[in-house]
mmCIF file of C-alpha atoms and ligand atoms in Angstrom:
data_model
loop_
_atom_site.group_PDB
_atom_site.id
_atom_site.type_symbol
_atom_site.label_atom_id
_atom_site.label_comp_id
_atom_site.label_asym_id
_atom_site.label_seq_id
_atom_site.Cartn_x
_atom_site.Cartn_y
_atom_site.Cartn_z
ATOM 1 C CA UNK D 29 54.388 -165.949 58.158
ATOM 2 C CA UNK D 30 55.094 -167.270 54.630
ATOM 3 C CA UNK D 31 52.889 -165.361 52.139
ATOM 4 C CA UNK D 32 50.433 -167.503 50.201
ATOM 5 C CA UNK D 33 51.433 -168.120 46.550
ATOM 6 C CA UNK D 34 48.093 -166.649 45.439
ATOM 7 C CA UNK D 35 48.920 -163.358 47.155
ATOM 8 C CA UNK D 36 52.191 -162.793 45.369
ATOM 9 C CA UNK D 37 52.246 -161.670 41.773
ATOM 10 C CA UNK D 38 50.178 -159.471 39.459
ATOM 11 C CA UNK D 39 50.204 -155.971 40.866
ATOM 12 C CA UNK D 40 46.925 -154.067 40.523
ATOM 13 C CA UNK D 41 45.134 -151.413 42.567
ATOM 14 C CA UNK D 42 43.149 -152.841 45.475
ATOM 15 C CA UNK D 43 39.376 -152.716 45.362
ATOM 16 C CA UNK D 44 37.745 -150.199 47.677
ATOM 17 C CA UNK D 45 34.201 -151.569 47.346
ATOM 18 C CA UNK D 46 32.521 -154.436 45.488
ATOM 19 C CA UNK D 47 29.495 -152.933 43.739
ATOM 20 C CA UNK D 48 29.394 -154.429 40.259
ATOM 21 C CA UNK D 49 31.041 -157.152 38.222
ATOM 22 C CA UNK D 50 32.245 -154.358 35.940
ATOM 23 C CA UNK D 51 35.048 -153.770 38.480
ATOM 24 C CA UNK D 52 36.553 -157.163 37.641
ATOM 25 C CA UNK D 53 38.766 -157.980 34.689
ATOM 26 C CA UNK D 54 40.210 -161.391 33.891
ATOM 27 C CA UNK D 55 43.494 -160.783 35.723
ATOM 28 C CA UNK D 56 41.706 -159.708 38.898
ATOM 29 C CA UNK D 57 39.409 -162.726 38.691
ATOM 30 C CA UNK D 58 42.314 -165.144 38.192
ATOM 31 C CA UNK D 59 44.129 -163.719 41.191
ATOM 32 C CA UNK D 60 40.978 -163.852 43.331
ATOM 33 C CA UNK D 61 40.172 -167.438 42.334
ATOM 34 C CA UNK D 62 43.694 -168.626 43.156
ATOM 35 C CA UNK D 63 43.087 -167.359 46.677
ATOM 36 C CA UNK D 64 39.570 -168.863 46.736
ATOM 37 C CA UNK D 65 41.134 -172.315 46.203
ATOM 38 C CA UNK D 66 43.416 -171.724 49.182
ATOM 39 C CA UNK D 67 40.434 -170.739 51.337
ATOM 40 C CA UNK D 68 39.169 -174.327 51.140
ATOM 41 C CA UNK D 69 42.319 -175.473 52.924
ATOM 42 C CA UNK D 70 42.066 -172.651 55.454
ATOM 43 C CA UNK D 71 38.523 -173.757 56.380
ATOM 44 C CA UNK D 72 39.668 -177.378 56.703
ATOM 45 C CA UNK D 73 42.574 -176.463 58.964
ATOM 46 C CA UNK D 74 40.458 -174.064 61.116
ATOM 47 C CA UNK D 75 41.989 -171.584 63.599
ATOM 48 C CA UNK D 76 42.522 -168.698 61.179
ATOM 49 C CA UNK D 77 43.218 -165.163 62.438
ATOM 50 C CA UNK D 78 43.767 -163.271 59.158
ATOM 51 C CA UNK D 79 40.968 -160.764 59.934
ATOM 52 C CA UNK D 80 41.281 -161.125 63.717
ATOM 53 C CA UNK D 81 40.839 -157.429 64.529
ATOM 54 C CA UNK D 82 38.085 -156.648 61.984
ATOM 55 C CA UNK D 83 34.354 -156.144 62.416
ATOM 56 C CA UNK D 84 31.833 -156.691 59.608
ATOM 57 C CA UNK D 85 28.220 -155.491 59.553
ATOM 58 C CA UNK D 86 25.655 -157.449 57.533
ATOM 59 C CA UNK D 87 22.851 -154.984 56.770
ATOM 60 C CA UNK D 88 20.014 -156.729 54.952
ATOM 61 C CA UNK D 89 16.865 -154.821 53.942
ATOM 62 C CA UNK D 90 15.748 -157.894 51.949
ATOM 63 C CA UNK D 91 15.497 -161.533 52.969
ATOM 64 C CA UNK D 92 18.495 -163.806 52.546
ATOM 65 C CA UNK D 93 19.674 -167.237 53.589
ATOM 66 C CA UNK D 94 22.801 -168.084 51.595
ATOM 67 C CA UNK D 95 24.305 -164.647 51.043
ATOM 68 C CA UNK D 96 24.044 -163.488 54.643
ATOM 69 C CA UNK D 97 25.055 -166.766 56.270
ATOM 70 C CA UNK D 98 27.961 -167.323 53.898
ATOM 71 C CA UNK D 99 29.304 -163.808 54.445
ATOM 72 C CA UNK D 100 28.963 -164.186 58.211
ATOM 73 C CA UNK D 101 30.521 -167.644 58.168
ATOM 74 C CA UNK D 102 33.314 -166.334 55.928
ATOM 75 C CA UNK D 103 34.129 -163.507 58.338
ATOM 76 C CA UNK D 104 34.037 -165.750 61.398
ATOM 77 C CA UNK D 105 36.172 -168.407 59.714
ATOM 78 C CA UNK D 106 38.799 -165.740 58.971
ATOM 79 C CA UNK D 107 38.847 -164.881 62.662
ATOM 80 C CA UNK D 108 36.817 -161.664 62.343
ATOM 81 C CA UNK D 109 33.649 -160.544 64.088
ATOM 82 C CA UNK D 110 30.135 -159.860 62.843
ATOM 83 C CA UNK D 111 27.148 -157.686 63.723
ATOM 84 C CA UNK D 112 24.043 -158.403 61.692
ATOM 85 C CA UNK D 113 20.559 -157.104 61.040
ATOM 86 C CA UNK D 114 18.445 -159.387 58.928
ATOM 87 C CA UNK D 115 15.474 -157.068 58.495
ATOM 88 C CA UNK D 116 17.070 -153.647 58.380
ATOM 89 C CA UNK D 117 13.938 -152.029 56.942
ATOM 90 C CA UNK D 118 11.919 -152.897 60.051
ATOM 91 C CA UNK D 119 14.619 -153.015 62.743
ATOM 92 C CA UNK D 120 16.574 -149.843 62.074
ATOM 93 C CA UNK D 121 15.958 -146.100 61.998
ATOM 94 C CA UNK D 122 14.635 -146.586 58.446
ATOM 95 C CA UNK D 123 11.248 -146.993 60.179
ATOM 96 C CA UNK D 124 11.701 -143.433 61.529
ATOM 97 C CA UNK D 125 12.467 -142.044 58.088
ATOM 98 C CA UNK D 126 16.270 -142.205 58.161
ATOM 99 C CA UNK D 127 17.867 -142.232 54.702
ATOM 100 C CA UNK D 128 20.106 -145.062 53.570
ATOM 101 C CA UNK D 129 22.968 -142.549 53.306
ATOM 102 C CA UNK D 130 22.658 -141.513 56.960
ATOM 103 C CA UNK D 131 22.451 -145.121 58.108
ATOM 104 C CA UNK D 132 25.580 -146.018 56.136
ATOM 105 C CA UNK D 133 27.539 -143.018 57.459
ATOM 106 C CA UNK D 134 26.535 -144.036 60.977
ATOM 107 C CA UNK D 135 27.546 -147.674 60.548
ATOM 108 C CA UNK D 136 30.939 -146.567 59.233
ATOM 109 C CA UNK D 137 31.611 -145.107 62.700
ATOM 110 C CA UNK D 138 31.469 -148.597 64.195
ATOM 111 C CA UNK D 139 32.412 -151.129 61.519
ATOM 112 C CA UNK D 140 35.320 -151.984 59.228
ATOM 113 C CA UNK D 141 33.121 -153.187 56.341
ATOM 114 C CA UNK D 142 29.437 -153.228 55.369
ATOM 115 C CA UNK D 143 27.620 -155.980 53.457
ATOM 116 C CA UNK D 144 24.481 -154.370 52.061
ATOM 117 C CA UNK D 145 21.387 -155.945 50.538
ATOM 118 C CA UNK D 146 18.691 -153.456 49.568
ATOM 119 C CA UNK D 147 15.515 -153.483 47.475
ATOM 120 C CA UNK D 148 16.467 -150.423 45.354
ATOM 121 C CA UNK D 149 18.548 -150.702 42.168
ATOM 122 C CA UNK D 150 21.655 -148.545 42.592
ATOM 123 C CA UNK D 151 21.491 -148.508 46.416
ATOM 124 C CA UNK D 152 24.964 -150.038 46.828
ATOM 125 C CA UNK D 153 26.439 -147.249 44.707
ATOM 126 C CA UNK D 154 24.678 -144.617 46.846
ATOM 127 C CA UNK D 155 26.002 -146.307 49.974
ATOM 128 C CA UNK D 156 29.569 -146.473 48.652
ATOM 129 C CA UNK D 157 29.547 -142.779 47.770
ATOM 130 C CA UNK D 158 29.005 -141.778 51.415
ATOM 131 C CA UNK D 159 30.667 -144.687 53.199
ATOM 132 C CA UNK D 160 33.931 -144.322 55.099
ATOM 133 C CA UNK D 161 34.420 -148.117 55.023
ATOM 134 C CA UNK D 162 34.246 -150.684 52.184
ATOM 135 C CA UNK D 163 30.754 -151.672 50.991
ATOM 136 C CA UNK D 164 29.939 -154.995 49.344
ATOM 137 C CA UNK D 165 26.787 -155.146 47.244
ATOM 138 C CA UNK D 166 24.898 -158.270 48.343
ATOM 139 C CA UNK D 167 22.084 -157.563 45.853
ATOM 140 C CA UNK D 168 20.535 -154.198 44.933
ATOM 141 C CA UNK D 169 16.947 -154.617 43.723
ATOM 142 C CA UNK D 170 16.975 -156.086 40.241
ATOM 143 C CA UNK D 171 20.359 -154.481 39.561
ATOM 144 C CA UNK D 172 23.381 -156.620 40.369
ATOM 145 C CA UNK D 173 24.610 -159.340 42.691
ATOM 146 C CA UNK D 174 28.336 -159.356 41.971
ATOM 147 C CA UNK D 175 29.498 -161.777 44.657
ATOM 148 C CA UNK D 176 26.932 -164.373 43.538
ATOM 149 C CA UNK D 177 28.173 -164.012 39.951
ATOM 150 C CA UNK D 178 31.769 -164.513 41.088
ATOM 151 C CA UNK D 179 30.872 -167.701 42.939
ATOM 152 C CA UNK D 180 28.866 -168.834 39.911
ATOM 153 C CA UNK D 181 31.803 -168.193 37.597
ATOM 154 C CA UNK D 182 34.147 -169.963 40.026
ATOM 155 C CA UNK D 183 31.826 -172.982 40.003
ATOM 156 C CA UNK D 184 31.635 -173.007 36.198
ATOM 157 C CA UNK D 185 35.413 -172.871 35.909
ATOM 158 C CA UNK D 186 36.007 -175.552 38.528
ATOM 159 C CA UNK D 187 33.440 -177.916 37.048
ATOM 160 C CA UNK D 188 33.595 -177.212 33.309
ATOM 161 C CA UNK D 189 36.838 -175.314 32.683
ATOM 162 C CA UNK D 190 37.387 -172.473 30.218
ATOM 163 C CA UNK D 191 34.143 -170.410 29.905
ATOM 164 C CA UNK D 192 35.074 -169.362 26.365
ATOM 165 C CA UNK D 193 34.443 -172.933 25.191
ATOM 166 C CA UNK D 194 31.041 -173.299 26.843
ATOM 167 C CA UNK D 195 27.392 -172.803 25.983
ATOM 168 C CA UNK D 196 25.590 -171.376 29.033
ATOM 169 C CA UNK D 197 21.782 -171.425 28.999
ATOM 170 C CA UNK D 198 19.992 -169.052 31.386
ATOM 171 C CA UNK D 199 16.398 -169.992 32.235
ATOM 172 C CA UNK D 200 13.528 -168.288 34.087
ATOM 173 C CA UNK D 201 13.006 -164.709 35.225
ATOM 174 C CA UNK D 202 15.820 -163.030 33.326
ATOM 175 C CA UNK D 203 14.263 -159.588 33.611
ATOM 176 C CA UNK D 204 14.323 -159.288 37.407
ATOM 177 C CA UNK D 205 17.030 -161.809 38.297
ATOM 178 C CA UNK D 206 20.051 -159.784 39.410
ATOM 179 C CA UNK D 207 22.241 -162.897 39.562
ATOM 180 C CA UNK D 208 21.584 -163.412 35.838
ATOM 181 C CA UNK D 209 22.470 -159.795 35.062
ATOM 182 C CA UNK D 210 25.796 -160.002 36.872
ATOM 183 C CA UNK D 211 26.783 -163.445 35.585
ATOM 184 C CA UNK D 212 25.940 -162.635 31.944
ATOM 185 C CA UNK D 213 28.144 -159.530 32.156
ATOM 186 C CA UNK D 214 31.012 -161.540 33.636
ATOM 187 C CA UNK D 215 30.737 -164.264 30.995
ATOM 188 C CA UNK D 216 30.700 -161.671 28.219
ATOM 189 C CA UNK D 217 34.396 -161.083 29.009
ATOM 190 C CA UNK D 218 35.115 -164.699 28.065
ATOM 191 C CA UNK D 219 33.104 -164.704 24.807
ATOM 192 C CA UNK D 220 30.926 -167.448 26.257
ATOM 193 C CA UNK D 221 28.065 -168.513 24.016
ATOM 194 C CA UNK D 222 24.886 -167.622 25.924
ATOM 195 C CA UNK D 223 21.222 -168.516 25.398
ATOM 196 C CA UNK D 224 18.338 -166.980 27.306
ATOM 197 C CA UNK D 225 15.120 -168.932 27.854
ATOM 198 C CA UNK D 226 12.095 -167.114 29.300
ATOM 199 C CA UNK D 227 8.563 -166.006 28.518
ATOM 200 C CA UNK D 228 8.499 -162.679 26.657
ATOM 201 C CA UNK D 229 7.422 -160.765 29.763
ATOM 202 C CA UNK D 230 10.504 -161.948 31.660
ATOM 203 C CA UNK D 231 13.210 -161.686 29.046
ATOM 204 C CA UNK D 232 16.551 -159.956 29.522
ATOM 205 C CA UNK D 233 16.391 -156.153 30.089
ATOM 206 C CA UNK D 234 17.002 -154.312 26.809
ATOM 207 C CA UNK D 235 20.054 -152.417 28.072
ATOM 208 C CA UNK D 236 21.789 -155.634 29.098
ATOM 209 C CA UNK D 237 20.847 -157.354 25.834
ATOM 210 C CA UNK D 238 22.267 -154.423 23.841
ATOM 211 C CA UNK D 239 25.428 -154.317 25.966
ATOM 212 C CA UNK D 240 26.056 -158.020 25.323
ATOM 213 C CA UNK D 241 25.574 -157.524 21.581
ATOM 214 C CA UNK D 242 27.927 -154.515 21.648
ATOM 215 C CA UNK D 243 30.554 -156.718 23.357
ATOM 216 C CA UNK D 244 30.295 -159.073 20.390
ATOM 217 C CA UNK D 245 28.726 -161.930 22.385
ATOM 218 C CA UNK D 246 27.024 -164.814 20.634
ATOM 219 C CA UNK D 247 23.582 -164.661 22.254
ATOM 220 C CA UNK D 248 20.097 -165.934 21.404
ATOM 221 C CA UNK D 249 16.694 -165.876 23.073
ATOM 222 C CA UNK D 250 14.277 -168.818 23.247
ATOM 223 C CA UNK D 251 10.870 -169.432 24.787
ATOM 224 C CA UNK D 252 11.404 -173.110 25.593
ATOM 225 C CA UNK D 253 14.256 -175.037 27.201
ATOM 226 C CA UNK D 254 13.658 -178.033 24.923
ATOM 227 C CA UNK D 255 14.990 -176.026 21.954
ATOM 228 C CA UNK D 256 18.500 -175.598 23.430
ATOM 229 C CA UNK D 257 18.970 -178.146 26.188
ATOM 230 C CA UNK D 258 20.879 -180.670 24.057
ATOM 231 C CA UNK D 259 23.777 -178.338 23.386
ATOM 232 C CA UNK D 260 23.951 -176.749 26.863
ATOM 233 C CA UNK D 261 27.106 -177.170 28.939
ATOM 234 C CA UNK D 262 25.699 -175.178 31.849
ATOM 235 C CA UNK D 263 22.000 -174.649 32.624
ATOM 236 C CA UNK D 264 21.537 -171.684 34.978
ATOM 237 C CA UNK D 265 17.979 -171.824 36.317
ATOM 238 C CA UNK D 266 16.231 -169.090 38.313
ATOM 239 C CA UNK D 267 12.912 -168.619 40.084
ATOM 240 C CA UNK D 268 10.258 -166.082 39.106
ATOM 241 C CA UNK D 269 10.958 -163.023 41.303
ATOM 242 C CA UNK D 270 7.345 -162.576 42.423
ATOM 243 C CA UNK D 271 8.263 -159.744 44.796
ATOM 244 C CA UNK D 272 9.428 -157.619 41.845
ATOM 245 C CA UNK D 273 6.466 -158.158 39.537
ATOM 246 C CA UNK D 274 4.266 -155.164 40.309
ATOM 247 C CA UNK D 275 2.168 -154.153 37.315
ATOM 248 C CA UNK D 276 2.717 -157.491 35.578
ATOM 249 C CA UNK D 277 0.041 -159.489 37.379
ATOM 250 C CA UNK D 278 -1.815 -160.177 34.148
ATOM 251 C CA UNK D 279 1.139 -161.998 32.630
ATOM 252 C CA UNK D 280 1.176 -165.783 32.668
ATOM 253 C CA UNK D 281 4.060 -166.528 34.979
ATOM 254 C CA UNK D 282 4.023 -170.158 35.764
ATOM 255 C CA UNK D 283 7.586 -171.044 36.702
ATOM 256 C CA UNK D 284 6.735 -174.710 36.190
ATOM 257 C CA UNK D 285 6.846 -174.122 32.413
ATOM 258 C CA UNK D 286 10.561 -173.660 32.879
ATOM 259 C CA UNK D 287 11.100 -176.569 35.250
ATOM 260 C CA UNK D 288 13.378 -179.527 34.603
ATOM 261 C CA UNK D 289 11.335 -182.606 33.758
ATOM 262 C CA UNK D 290 12.485 -186.207 33.284
ATOM 263 C CA UNK D 291 12.026 -185.713 29.526
ATOM 264 C CA UNK D 292 14.282 -182.639 29.522
ATOM 265 C CA UNK D 293 16.889 -184.306 31.729
ATOM 266 C CA UNK D 294 17.004 -187.194 29.260
ATOM 267 C CA UNK D 295 18.052 -184.684 26.551
ATOM 268 C CA UNK D 296 20.944 -183.251 28.590
ATOM 269 C CA UNK D 297 24.545 -184.164 27.828
ATOM 270 C CA UNK D 298 26.434 -186.296 30.339
ATOM 271 C CA UNK D 299 28.757 -183.472 31.428
ATOM 272 C CA UNK D 300 26.184 -180.669 31.560
ATOM 273 C CA UNK D 301 25.838 -179.019 34.961
ATOM 274 C CA UNK D 302 22.672 -177.491 36.397
ATOM 275 C CA UNK D 303 23.102 -174.410 38.585
ATOM 276 C CA UNK D 304 20.678 -172.210 40.520
ATOM 277 C CA UNK D 305 21.366 -169.243 42.835
ATOM 278 C CA UNK D 306 18.541 -170.511 45.111
ATOM 279 C CA UNK D 307 15.998 -170.271 46.623
ATOM 280 C CA UNK D 308 14.323 -172.662 44.195
ATOM 281 C CA UNK D 309 10.585 -172.988 43.733
ATOM 282 C CA UNK D 310 9.396 -175.470 41.119
ATOM 283 C CA UNK D 311 12.283 -175.063 38.648
ATOM 284 C CA UNK D 312 14.315 -178.048 39.840
ATOM 285 C CA UNK D 313 12.522 -181.051 41.334
ATOM 286 C CA UNK D 314 14.253 -182.557 44.360
ATOM 287 C CA UNK D 315 14.544 -185.950 42.655
ATOM 288 C CA UNK D 316 17.272 -184.392 40.503
ATOM 289 C CA UNK D 317 19.446 -183.522 43.540
ATOM 290 C CA UNK D 318 21.246 -186.886 43.512
ATOM 291 C CA UNK D 319 22.212 -186.578 39.857
ATOM 292 C CA UNK D 320 25.954 -185.753 39.591
ATOM 293 C CA UNK D 321 25.011 -182.975 37.155
ATOM 294 C CA UNK D 322 23.160 -181.135 39.931
ATOM 295 C CA UNK D 323 25.851 -178.581 40.825
ATOM 296 C CA UNK D 324 23.789 -176.216 42.978
ATOM 297 C CA UNK D 325 24.867 -177.383 46.410
ATOM 298 C CA UNK D 326 28.505 -177.329 45.298
ATOM 299 C CA UNK D 327 27.810 -173.793 44.004
ATOM 300 C CA UNK D 328 26.390 -172.847 47.414
ATOM 301 C CA UNK D 329 29.472 -174.293 49.143
ATOM 302 C CA UNK D 330 31.775 -172.280 46.868
ATOM 303 C CA UNK D 331 30.003 -169.122 48.062
ATOM 304 C CA UNK D 332 31.789 -169.451 51.404
ATOM 305 C CA UNK D 333 35.283 -169.614 49.882
ATOM 306 C CA UNK D 334 34.652 -166.832 47.343
ATOM 307 C CA UNK D 335 33.320 -164.510 50.039
ATOM 308 C CA UNK D 336 36.279 -165.314 52.313
ATOM 309 C CA UNK D 337 38.655 -164.262 49.528
ATOM 310 C CA UNK D 338 36.672 -161.077 48.850
ATOM 311 C CA UNK D 339 36.594 -160.078 52.524
ATOM 312 C CA UNK D 340 40.318 -160.617 52.752
ATOM 313 C CA UNK D 341 40.922 -158.579 49.589
ATOM 314 C CA UNK D 342 39.007 -155.583 50.989
ATOM 315 C CA UNK D 343 40.177 -155.751 54.599
ATOM 316 C CA UNK D 344 43.711 -157.052 54.181
ATOM 317 C CA UNK D 345 44.562 -156.014 50.623
ATOM 318 C CA UNK D 346 47.029 -157.810 48.381
ATOM 319 C CA UNK D 347 50.503 -156.275 48.613
ATOM 320 C CA UNK D 348 50.910 -153.924 45.620
HETATM 321 C C1 NCD P 18 19.267 -164.628 44.760
HETATM 322 C C2 NCD P 18 19.069 -163.165 45.084
HETATM 323 O O1 NCD P 18 18.834 -162.799 46.232
HETATM 324 O O2 NCD P 18 19.185 -162.405 44.141
HETATM 325 N N1 NCD P 18 19.634 -165.447 45.796
HETATM 326 C C3 NCD P 18 20.901 -165.436 46.295
HETATM 327 O O3 NCD P 18 21.437 -164.422 46.683
HETATM 328 N N2 NCD P 18 21.570 -166.596 46.312
HETATM 329 C C4 NCD P 18 18.232 -165.190 43.870
HETATM 330 C C5 NCD P 18 16.776 -165.051 44.217
HETATM 331 O O4 NCD P 18 16.382 -164.415 45.178
HETATM 332 O O5 NCD P 18 16.000 -165.637 43.466
#
């Protein structure tokens, strides 16, 4: 078989696990994205057997629609097989007191790769430390969601080009939104100008804010979208993560304050794109879906191709 152009070239150590965006530098991202573009063609042509002998387990302790289905679709479209549990907390030995570490060691006896979503920050790292097979972090509490950030970055680059020339405005629950945490860290490598719009109670975690400053990023915080919308190239909206708000019930958390309105849309530039990791609540009204600047369903589609490329990288590594 003729090797794909994207799989020849820059030599770098293969990834063992995908736990954090900190594992990715620009060269690794460029190589991955070249392969992501080829995955579109592979899906169109169908009949792919690249991962024909591999078995993936999707182990989700938290709810998911896009992440789980796109990983499963990605594996099946590459010719692999899938076993899945969509409510691992209730339908596994976790109900009998089994630790995550024991469950992961067990699953490694049967599977070639584990996709893990868990409600605890740092759980993917714990899993990777004991796992005999690659682990992909599909969201660990309010920690990270690296594969979402990669598909977000891919979308930004496809739609708006070089991230170093862009102004990206993050809106909503920036404190608990793991997709925001991962994407902001990725963009910091490109010196992207970033603005963060949220109520005080939901602003960026201090450690992340300080890390971005230390990286030399141009960042600012705002309480209203109106103040920055005119200069935004990308608006990255998020929902309030109600399930992670314990102890903050007294705080005014009306997501609708951060919703796109017709007045705000009228202030947006022609080429600005609006993204959202989904699920959405009231942040983006459905009447906006037909606007060409609504990029979120294209973003969702890209998730399939990015996850195909990641699965291939872990299970059928690039030649070194
Ligand atoms: C996000 C998540 O689970 O972190 N969704 C996703 O994976 N696409 C965002 C969210 O739940 O709000």
